[in-house]
Tab-separated table of C-alpha atoms in Angstrom:
chain	number	residue	atom	x	y	z
B	559	GLN	CA	222.242	94.444	1.948
B	560	LYS	CA	221.697	98.011	0.752
B	561	GLU	CA	218.323	98.830	-0.792
B	562	VAL	CA	219.974	100.207	-3.931
B	563	GLU	CA	223.303	99.036	-5.331
B	564	GLN	CA	225.457	100.684	-7.965
B	565	ASP	CA	228.956	99.928	-9.156
B	566	PRO	CA	230.961	102.993	-8.051
B	567	GLY	CA	233.232	102.852	-11.106
B	568	PRO	CA	234.931	104.790	-12.460
B	569	LEU	CA	233.681	103.775	-15.870
B	570	SER	CA	236.011	105.158	-18.548
B	571	VAL	CA	234.855	105.366	-22.172
B	572	PRO	CA	235.966	107.228	-25.304
B	573	GLU	CA	233.878	110.048	-26.727
B	574	GLY	CA	231.036	108.765	-28.888
B	575	ALA	CA	230.652	105.469	-27.045
B	576	ILE	CA	227.349	104.080	-25.817
B	577	VAL	CA	227.347	103.985	-22.037
B	578	SER	CA	225.323	101.642	-19.873
B	579	LEU	CA	224.850	102.537	-16.203
B	580	ASN	CA	223.034	100.129	-13.935
B	581	CYS	CA	221.372	99.765	-10.557
B	582	THR	CA	219.847	96.887	-8.696
B	583	TYR	CA	217.351	97.274	-5.891
B	584	SER	CA	215.767	95.032	-3.308
B	585	ASN	CA	212.449	96.694	-2.427
B	586	SER	CA	209.698	95.484	-4.758
B	587	ALA	CA	207.487	98.379	-3.608
B	588	PHE	CA	209.580	100.891	-5.572
B	589	GLN	CA	207.539	102.271	-8.463
B	590	TYR	CA	209.292	105.502	-9.471
B	591	PHE	CA	212.848	105.344	-10.702
B	592	MET	CA	214.841	108.561	-10.960
B	593	TRP	CA	218.224	109.193	-12.516
B	594	TYR	CA	220.306	112.115	-11.301
B	595	ARG	CA	223.611	113.433	-12.620
B	596	GLN	CA	226.008	115.049	-10.180
B	597	TYR	CA	229.073	117.007	-11.194
B	598	SER	CA	231.868	117.296	-8.662
B	599	ARG	CA	230.873	119.474	-5.688
B	600	LYS	CA	227.509	120.348	-7.257
B	601	GLY	CA	223.929	119.412	-6.450
B	602	PRO	CA	222.315	116.391	-8.149
B	603	GLU	CA	220.511	117.292	-11.361
B	604	LEU	CA	217.390	115.353	-12.341
B	605	LEU	CA	217.913	113.710	-15.736
B	606	MET	CA	214.755	111.671	-16.106
B	607	TYR	CA	212.466	109.264	-14.354
B	608	THR	CA	210.256	106.328	-15.202
B	609	TYR	CA	207.201	104.894	-13.551
B	610	SER	CA	207.005	101.123	-13.115
B	611	SER	CA	208.522	98.978	-15.868
B	612	GLY	CA	209.439	99.954	-19.391
B	613	ASN	CA	211.595	102.359	-21.323
B	614	LYS	CA	211.731	106.121	-21.564
B	615	GLU	CA	213.823	108.121	-23.995
B	616	ASP	CA	214.939	111.732	-23.762
B	617	GLY	CA	217.439	112.862	-26.360
B	618	ARG	CA	220.638	110.839	-25.954
B	619	PHE	CA	219.386	109.259	-22.725
B	620	THR	CA	217.238	106.153	-22.335
B	621	ALA	CA	216.043	104.821	-18.980
B	622	GLN	CA	214.966	101.236	-18.668
B	623	VAL	CA	213.332	99.425	-15.759
B	624	ASP	CA	212.914	95.685	-15.371
B	625	LYS	CA	210.863	95.163	-12.223
B	626	SER	CA	210.918	91.386	-12.542
B	627	SER	CA	214.675	91.385	-11.991
B	628	LYS	CA	214.769	94.636	-9.983
B	629	TYR	CA	217.220	96.108	-12.462
B	630	ILE	CA	217.449	99.727	-13.635
B	631	SER	CA	219.537	100.992	-16.523
B	632	LEU	CA	220.467	104.325	-18.011
B	633	PHE	CA	221.917	104.353	-21.527
B	634	ILE	CA	223.778	107.326	-22.932
B	635	ARG	CA	224.289	107.429	-26.695
B	636	ASP	CA	227.076	109.379	-28.391
B	637	SER	CA	228.680	110.147	-25.033
B	638	GLN	CA	230.439	113.498	-24.662
B	639	PRO	CA	233.205	114.678	-22.325
B	640	SER	CA	230.572	116.909	-20.708
B	641	ASP	CA	228.764	113.716	-19.622
B	642	SER	CA	231.649	113.010	-17.228
B	643	ALA	CA	229.958	113.033	-13.830
B	644	THR	CA	228.530	110.723	-11.180
B	645	TYR	CA	225.201	109.137	-12.057
B	646	LEU	CA	222.844	108.296	-9.221
B	647	CYS	CA	219.771	106.131	-9.403
B	648	ALA	CA	217.070	106.915	-6.866
B	649	PRO	CA	213.906	104.874	-6.672
B	650	ARG	CA	210.965	105.592	-4.430
B	651	ARG	CA	207.620	104.145	-3.447
B	652	VAL	CA	204.263	105.563	-4.434
B	653	GLY	CA	202.997	107.836	-1.672
B	654	PHE	CA	206.442	108.086	-0.092
B	655	GLN	CA	208.593	111.131	-0.670
B	656	LYS	CA	211.875	109.628	0.396
B	657	LEU	CA	214.312	108.973	-2.452
B	658	VAL	CA	216.665	106.071	-1.787
B	659	PHE	CA	219.925	106.808	-3.546
B	660	GLY	CA	222.519	104.415	-4.816
B	661	THR	CA	226.146	105.338	-4.174
B	662	GLY	CA	226.472	106.520	-7.768
B	663	THR	CA	228.643	105.466	-10.710
B	664	ARG	CA	231.416	107.808	-11.764
B	665	LEU	CA	231.626	108.140	-15.546
B	666	LEU	CA	234.670	109.498	-17.373
B	667	VAL	CA	234.338	110.262	-21.103
B	668	SER	CA	237.659	111.018	-22.746
B	669	PRO	CA	237.933	113.149	-25.925
O	7	ASP	CA	220.447	126.190	-12.295
O	8	SER	CA	217.608	124.336	-10.533
O	9	GLY	CA	216.111	127.467	-8.938
O	10	VAL	CA	216.735	126.121	-5.423
O	11	THR	CA	219.100	128.301	-3.410
O	12	GLN	CA	221.088	127.368	-0.332
O	13	THR	CA	223.199	129.437	2.024
O	14	PRO	CA	225.923	129.412	3.070
O	15	LYS	CA	227.993	127.549	0.481
O	16	HIS	CA	230.641	126.583	3.004
O	17	LEU	CA	230.644	126.423	6.773
O	18	ILE	CA	233.559	125.577	9.031
O	19	THR	CA	232.862	125.202	12.718
O	20	ALA	CA	234.087	123.412	15.810
O	21	THR	CA	232.743	120.364	17.600
O	22	GLY	CA	229.947	121.135	20.031
O	23	GLN	CA	228.747	124.154	18.090
O	24	ARG	CA	225.367	124.818	16.456
O	25	VAL	CA	224.754	125.931	12.877
O	26	THR	CA	221.771	126.811	10.715
O	27	LEU	CA	221.542	126.010	7.023
O	28	ARG	CA	219.046	127.848	4.887
O	29	CYS	CA	217.139	126.816	1.773
O	30	SER	CA	214.806	128.687	-0.565
O	31	PRO	CA	212.742	126.401	-2.804
O	32	ARG	CA	211.928	126.985	-6.472
O	33	SER	CA	209.190	129.510	-7.032
O	34	GLY	CA	205.832	127.793	-6.531
O	35	ASP	CA	207.205	124.650	-4.883
O	36	LEU	CA	205.539	123.722	-1.611
O	37	SER	CA	207.687	120.770	-0.556
O	38	VAL	CA	211.204	121.003	0.799
O	39	TYR	CA	213.493	118.044	1.453
O	40	TRP	CA	216.819	117.843	3.250
O	41	TYR	CA	219.505	115.294	2.390
O	42	GLN	CA	222.961	114.617	3.776
O	43	GLN	CA	225.762	113.381	1.514
O	44	SER	CA	228.859	111.935	3.092
O	45	LEU	CA	231.636	109.870	1.525
O	46	ASP	CA	230.788	106.693	3.397
O	47	GLN	CA	226.972	106.921	3.446
O	48	GLY	CA	226.102	108.518	0.122
O	49	LEU	CA	222.958	110.644	-0.142
O	50	GLN	CA	220.628	110.076	2.809
O	51	PHE	CA	217.142	111.526	3.213
O	52	LEU	CA	216.738	113.507	6.420
O	53	ILE	CA	213.340	115.174	6.485
O	54	GLN	CA	210.564	116.674	4.350
O	55	TYR	CA	208.228	119.607	4.877
O	56	TYR	CA	205.136	120.387	2.870
O	57	ASN	CA	203.581	123.838	3.116
O	58	GLY	CA	204.962	124.378	6.600
O	59	GLU	CA	204.239	120.972	8.057
O	60	GLU	CA	206.563	118.035	8.606
O	61	ARG	CA	205.558	115.325	6.153
O	62	ALA	CA	208.215	112.627	6.315
O	63	LYS	CA	211.221	111.814	8.433
O	64	GLY	CA	214.265	109.781	7.504
O	65	ASN	CA	217.608	109.163	9.170
O	66	ILE	CA	217.677	112.465	11.014
O	67	LEU	CA	219.527	112.609	14.309
O	68	GLU	CA	217.846	114.050	17.395
O	69	ARG	CA	220.510	116.776	17.424
O	70	PHE	CA	219.170	117.966	14.072
O	71	SER	CA	215.912	119.797	13.523
O	72	ALA	CA	214.258	121.620	10.675
O	73	GLN	CA	211.357	123.890	9.955
O	74	GLN	CA	209.604	125.489	7.014
O	75	PHE	CA	208.428	129.060	7.351
O	76	PRO	CA	205.281	130.739	5.945
O	77	ASP	CA	207.281	132.102	3.000
O	78	LEU	CA	208.232	128.422	2.328
O	79	HIS	CA	211.942	128.764	2.939
O	80	SER	CA	213.381	126.134	5.226
O	81	GLU	CA	216.136	125.940	7.790
O	82	LEU	CA	218.056	122.915	9.021
O	83	ASN	CA	219.524	123.308	12.493
O	84	LEU	CA	222.439	121.121	13.528
O	85	SER	CA	223.536	121.230	17.163
O	86	SER	CA	226.209	119.635	19.366
O	87	LEU	CA	228.173	119.075	16.203
O	88	GLU	CA	230.504	116.109	15.900
O	89	LEU	CA	233.321	115.413	13.463
O	90	GLY	CA	231.084	112.855	11.742
O	91	ASP	CA	228.558	115.542	10.847
O	92	SER	CA	230.980	116.913	8.265
O	93	ALA	CA	229.183	116.433	4.952
O	94	LEU	CA	227.376	118.107	2.105
O	95	TYR	CA	223.825	119.076	3.006
O	96	PHE	CA	221.408	119.411	0.130
O	97	CYS	CA	217.978	120.887	-0.008
O	98	ALA	CA	215.530	119.835	-2.710
O	99	SER	CA	212.079	121.096	-3.570
O	100	SER	CA	209.054	119.892	-5.483
O	101	LEU	CA	205.671	121.289	-6.411
O	102	ALA	CA	203.781	118.789	-4.284
O	103	SER	CA	204.628	115.706	-2.295
O	104	ASN	CA	204.664	113.336	-5.206
O	105	ASN	CA	206.619	115.233	-7.811
O	106	GLU	CA	210.171	115.294	-9.054
O	107	GLN	CA	212.665	116.744	-6.600
O	108	TYR	CA	215.066	119.468	-7.723
O	109	PHE	CA	218.245	119.931	-5.736
O	110	GLY	CA	220.076	123.037	-4.645
O	111	PRO	CA	223.867	123.506	-4.836
O	112	GLY	CA	224.398	122.313	-1.261
O	113	THR	CA	226.137	123.564	1.856
O	114	ARG	CA	229.502	122.008	2.665
O	115	LEU	CA	229.857	121.669	6.429
O	116	THR	CA	233.239	120.988	7.967
O	117	VAL	CA	233.403	120.281	11.692
O	118	THR	CA	236.907	120.550	13.171
Protein backbone atom coordinates (compact mmCIF):
# COMPACT_ATOMS: atom_id res chain seq x y z
CA GLN A 1 0.00 0.00 0.00
CA LYS A 2 1.31 3.44 -0.94
CA GLU A 3 1.64 6.00 1.86
CA VAL A 4 -0.46 8.53 -0.07
CA GLU A 5 -3.21 7.65 -2.53
CA GLN A 6 -4.91 9.89 -5.05
CA ASP A 7 -7.32 9.12 -7.86
CA PRO A 8 -5.32 9.98 -11.01
CA GLY A 9 -8.41 11.21 -12.86
CA PRO A 10 -8.84 12.96 -15.15
CA LEU A 11 -11.64 14.82 -13.43
CA SER A 12 -13.58 16.85 -16.00
CA VAL A 13 -15.86 19.69 -14.86
CA PRO A 14 -17.51 22.71 -16.50
CA GLU A 15 -16.33 26.22 -15.72
CA GLY A 16 -17.84 27.54 -12.50
CA ALA A 17 -18.22 24.14 -10.86
CA ILE A 18 -17.09 23.32 -7.34
CA VAL A 19 -14.27 20.80 -7.48
CA SER A 20 -13.36 18.34 -4.77
CA LEU A 21 -9.92 16.72 -4.89
CA ASN A 22 -9.03 14.08 -2.34
CA CYS A 23 -6.17 12.11 -0.84
CA THR A 24 -5.95 9.32 1.66
CA TYR A 25 -2.84 8.50 3.63
CA SER A 26 -1.68 5.70 5.88
CA ASN A 27 0.95 7.26 8.16
CA SER A 28 -0.68 8.72 11.27
CA ALA A 29 2.53 10.65 12.01
CA PHE A 30 1.85 13.08 9.16
CA GLN A 31 1.07 16.52 10.57
CA TYR A 32 1.63 18.94 7.68
CA PHE A 33 -0.48 18.60 4.58
CA MET A 34 0.57 20.45 1.44
CA TRP A 35 -1.27 20.93 -1.82
CA TYR A 36 0.70 21.59 -4.99
CA ARG A 37 -0.55 22.42 -8.48
CA GLN A 38 1.50 21.28 -11.44
CA TYR A 39 0.93 22.42 -14.99
CA SER A 40 2.17 20.17 -17.77
CA ARG A 41 5.98 20.06 -17.91
CA LYS A 42 6.32 22.67 -15.15
CA GLY A 43 7.48 22.53 -11.55
CA PRO A 44 4.94 21.97 -8.75
CA GLU A 45 3.57 25.21 -7.33
CA LEU A 46 2.66 25.39 -3.64
CA LEU A 47 -1.02 26.28 -3.27
CA MET A 48 -1.52 26.01 0.46
CA TYR A 49 -0.88 23.84 3.46
CA THR A 50 -2.54 22.96 6.73
CA TYR A 51 -1.18 21.77 10.02
CA SER A 52 -2.96 18.89 11.75
CA SER A 53 -6.75 18.73 11.40
CA GLY A 54 -9.14 21.44 10.33
CA ASN A 55 -9.87 23.76 7.46
CA LYS A 56 -7.93 26.52 5.78
CA GLU A 57 -9.27 28.90 3.16
CA ASP A 58 -7.35 30.96 0.63
CA GLY A 59 -9.43 32.72 -1.99
CA ARG A 60 -11.26 30.11 -4.06
CA PHE A 61 -9.34 27.26 -2.42
CA THR A 62 -10.18 25.45 0.80
CA ALA A 63 -8.03 22.68 2.29
CA GLN A 64 -9.53 20.27 4.74
CA VAL A 65 -7.87 17.58 6.85
CA ASP A 66 -9.60 14.82 8.77
CA LYS A 67 -6.88 13.00 10.70
CA SER A 68 -9.32 10.53 12.24
CA SER A 69 -10.04 9.09 8.80
CA LYS A 70 -6.68 10.04 7.27
CA TYR A 71 -8.46 11.98 4.54
CA ILE A 72 -7.33 15.22 2.88
CA SER A 73 -9.43 17.38 0.60
CA LEU A 74 -8.93 20.42 -1.57
CA PHE A 75 -12.02 22.30 -2.73
CA ILE A 76 -11.94 24.77 -5.59
CA ARG A 77 -14.90 27.13 -5.92
CA ASP A 78 -15.91 28.80 -9.18
CA SER A 79 -13.41 26.70 -11.12
CA GLN A 80 -11.73 28.30 -14.13
CA PRO A 81 -10.12 26.82 -17.24
CA SER A 82 -6.81 28.10 -15.86
CA ASP A 83 -7.27 25.67 -12.94
CA SER A 84 -6.73 22.78 -15.38
CA ALA A 85 -3.63 21.08 -14.01
CA THR A 86 -2.51 18.15 -11.88
CA TYR A 87 -3.08 18.57 -8.15
CA LEU A 88 -0.69 16.82 -5.80
CA CYS A 89 -1.14 16.30 -2.10
CA ALA A 90 2.06 15.99 -0.09
CA PRO A 91 1.99 15.35 3.62
CA ARG A 92 5.00 15.25 5.89
CA ARG A 93 5.93 14.56 9.48
CA VAL A 94 7.02 17.17 11.98
CA GLY A 95 10.81 17.34 12.05
CA PHE A 96 11.11 15.49 8.74
CA GLN A 97 11.77 17.39 5.55
CA LYS A 98 10.71 14.69 3.15
CA LEU A 99 7.43 15.37 1.34
CA VAL A 100 5.55 12.22 0.39
CA PHE A 101 3.65 12.93 -2.80
CA GLY A 102 0.52 11.32 -4.09
CA THR A 103 0.43 10.51 -7.80
CA GLY A 104 -1.71 13.58 -8.42
CA THR A 105 -5.21 14.12 -9.81
CA ARG A 106 -5.51 15.65 -13.25
CA LEU A 107 -8.25 18.27 -13.40
CA LEU A 108 -9.79 19.53 -16.65
CA VAL A 109 -12.08 22.59 -16.49
CA SER A 110 -13.90 23.22 -19.74
CA PRO A 111 -15.17 26.71 -20.73
CA ASP B 1 8.00 32.10 -10.94
CA SER B 2 9.14 30.47 -7.68
CA GLY B 3 12.60 32.07 -7.70
CA VAL B 4 14.31 28.66 -7.87
CA THR B 5 16.37 28.20 -11.02
CA GLN B 6 17.57 24.97 -12.58
CA THR B 7 19.90 24.29 -15.47
CA PRO B 8 19.86 22.80 -17.98
CA LYS B 9 16.19 22.57 -18.96
CA HIS B 10 16.74 19.49 -21.08
CA LEU B 11 19.51 16.93 -21.20
CA ILE B 12 19.85 14.02 -23.60
CA THR B 13 22.65 11.57 -22.98
CA ALA B 14 23.59 7.95 -23.49
CA THR B 15 23.61 5.03 -21.08
CA GLY B 16 26.74 4.81 -18.98
CA GLN B 17 27.37 8.54 -19.06
CA ARG B 18 27.54 11.04 -16.19
CA VAL B 19 25.65 14.33 -15.93
CA THR B 20 25.42 17.21 -13.49
CA LEU B 21 22.23 19.11 -12.77
CA ARG B 22 22.43 22.51 -11.17
CA CYS B 23 20.05 24.36 -8.87
CA SER B 24 20.06 27.87 -7.42
CA PRO B 25 17.67 28.31 -4.49
CA ARG B 26 15.47 31.34 -3.82
CA SER B 27 17.33 34.27 -2.36
CA GLY B 28 17.74 33.71 1.38
CA ASP B 29 16.77 30.04 1.37
CA LEU B 30 19.23 27.74 3.11
CA SER B 31 17.67 24.36 2.34
CA VAL B 32 17.77 22.62 -1.01
CA TYR B 33 15.87 19.46 -1.88
CA TRP B 34 16.10 17.18 -4.90
CA TYR B 35 13.17 15.17 -6.24
CA GLN B 36 12.78 12.80 -9.15
CA GLN B 37 9.50 12.58 -11.07
CA SER B 38 8.92 9.65 -13.36
CA LEU B 39 5.70 8.41 -14.94
CA ASP B 40 5.55 5.20 -12.93
CA GLN B 41 6.88 6.44 -9.57
CA GLY B 42 5.54 9.97 -9.29
CA LEU B 43 7.52 12.55 -7.31
CA GLN B 44 10.14 10.90 -5.10
CA PHE B 45 12.34 12.67 -2.56
CA LEU B 46 16.04 12.10 -3.17
CA ILE B 47 18.08 14.21 -0.78
CA GLN B 48 18.17 17.46 1.21
CA TYR B 49 20.97 19.86 2.08
CA TYR B 50 20.83 22.60 4.66
CA ASN B 51 23.48 25.32 4.62
CA GLY B 52 26.01 23.04 2.97
CA GLU B 53 25.38 19.91 4.98
CA GLU B 54 23.40 16.81 4.07
CA ARG B 55 20.28 16.79 6.23
CA ALA B 56 18.04 14.02 4.94
CA LYS B 57 18.27 11.20 2.45
CA GLY B 58 15.47 9.49 0.58
CA ASN B 59 15.36 7.01 -2.28
CA ILE B 60 18.64 8.11 -3.80
CA LEU B 61 20.66 5.54 -5.70
CA GLU B 62 24.35 5.04 -4.92
CA ARG B 63 25.13 6.16 -8.48
CA PHE B 64 23.67 9.56 -7.60
CA SER B 65 25.30 12.15 -5.38
CA ALA B 66 24.69 15.76 -4.50
CA GLN B 67 26.33 18.67 -2.78
CA GLN B 68 25.55 22.21 -1.72
CA PHE B 69 28.22 24.84 -2.16
CA PRO B 70 29.08 27.85 0.06
CA ASP B 71 27.02 30.14 -2.18
CA LEU B 72 24.10 27.71 -1.48
CA HIS B 73 23.63 26.48 -5.02
CA SER B 74 23.42 22.73 -5.33
CA GLU B 75 24.42 20.13 -7.88
CA LEU B 76 23.03 16.65 -8.41
CA ASN B 77 25.44 14.24 -10.07
CA LEU B 78 24.08 11.19 -11.86
CA SER B 79 26.57 8.59 -13.07
CA SER B 80 26.51 5.26 -14.93
CA LEU B 81 23.19 6.36 -16.33
CA GLU B 82 20.55 3.79 -17.20
CA LEU B 83 17.44 4.07 -19.35
CA GLY B 84 15.34 4.03 -16.17
CA ASP B 85 16.98 7.24 -14.96
CA SER B 86 15.07 9.17 -17.60
CA ALA B 87 12.82 11.51 -15.62
CA LEU B 88 12.18 15.06 -14.54
CA TYR B 89 14.50 16.18 -11.76
CA PHE B 90 13.24 18.98 -9.57
CA CYS B 91 15.03 21.10 -7.07
CA ALA B 92 13.12 22.83 -4.28
CA SER B 93 14.24 25.27 -1.64
CA SER B 94 13.01 26.54 1.70
CA LEU B 95 14.14 29.11 4.23
CA ALA B 96 14.89 26.51 6.89
CA SER B 97 14.37 22.81 7.32
CA ASN B 98 10.79 23.02 8.41
CA ASN B 99 9.30 25.48 5.97
CA GLU B 100 7.32 25.30 2.78
CA GLN B 101 9.26 24.01 -0.21
CA TYR B 102 9.24 25.96 -3.47
CA PHE B 103 10.05 24.07 -6.64
CA GLY B 104 12.11 25.02 -9.65
CA PRO B 105 11.08 24.38 -13.28
CA GLY B 106 12.95 21.06 -13.43
CA THR B 107 15.50 19.42 -15.68
CA ARG B 108 14.20 16.82 -18.12
CA LEU B 109 16.75 14.04 -18.48
CA THR B 110 16.50 11.58 -21.34
CA VAL B 111 18.87 8.62 -21.37
CA THR B 112 19.08 6.83 -24.73
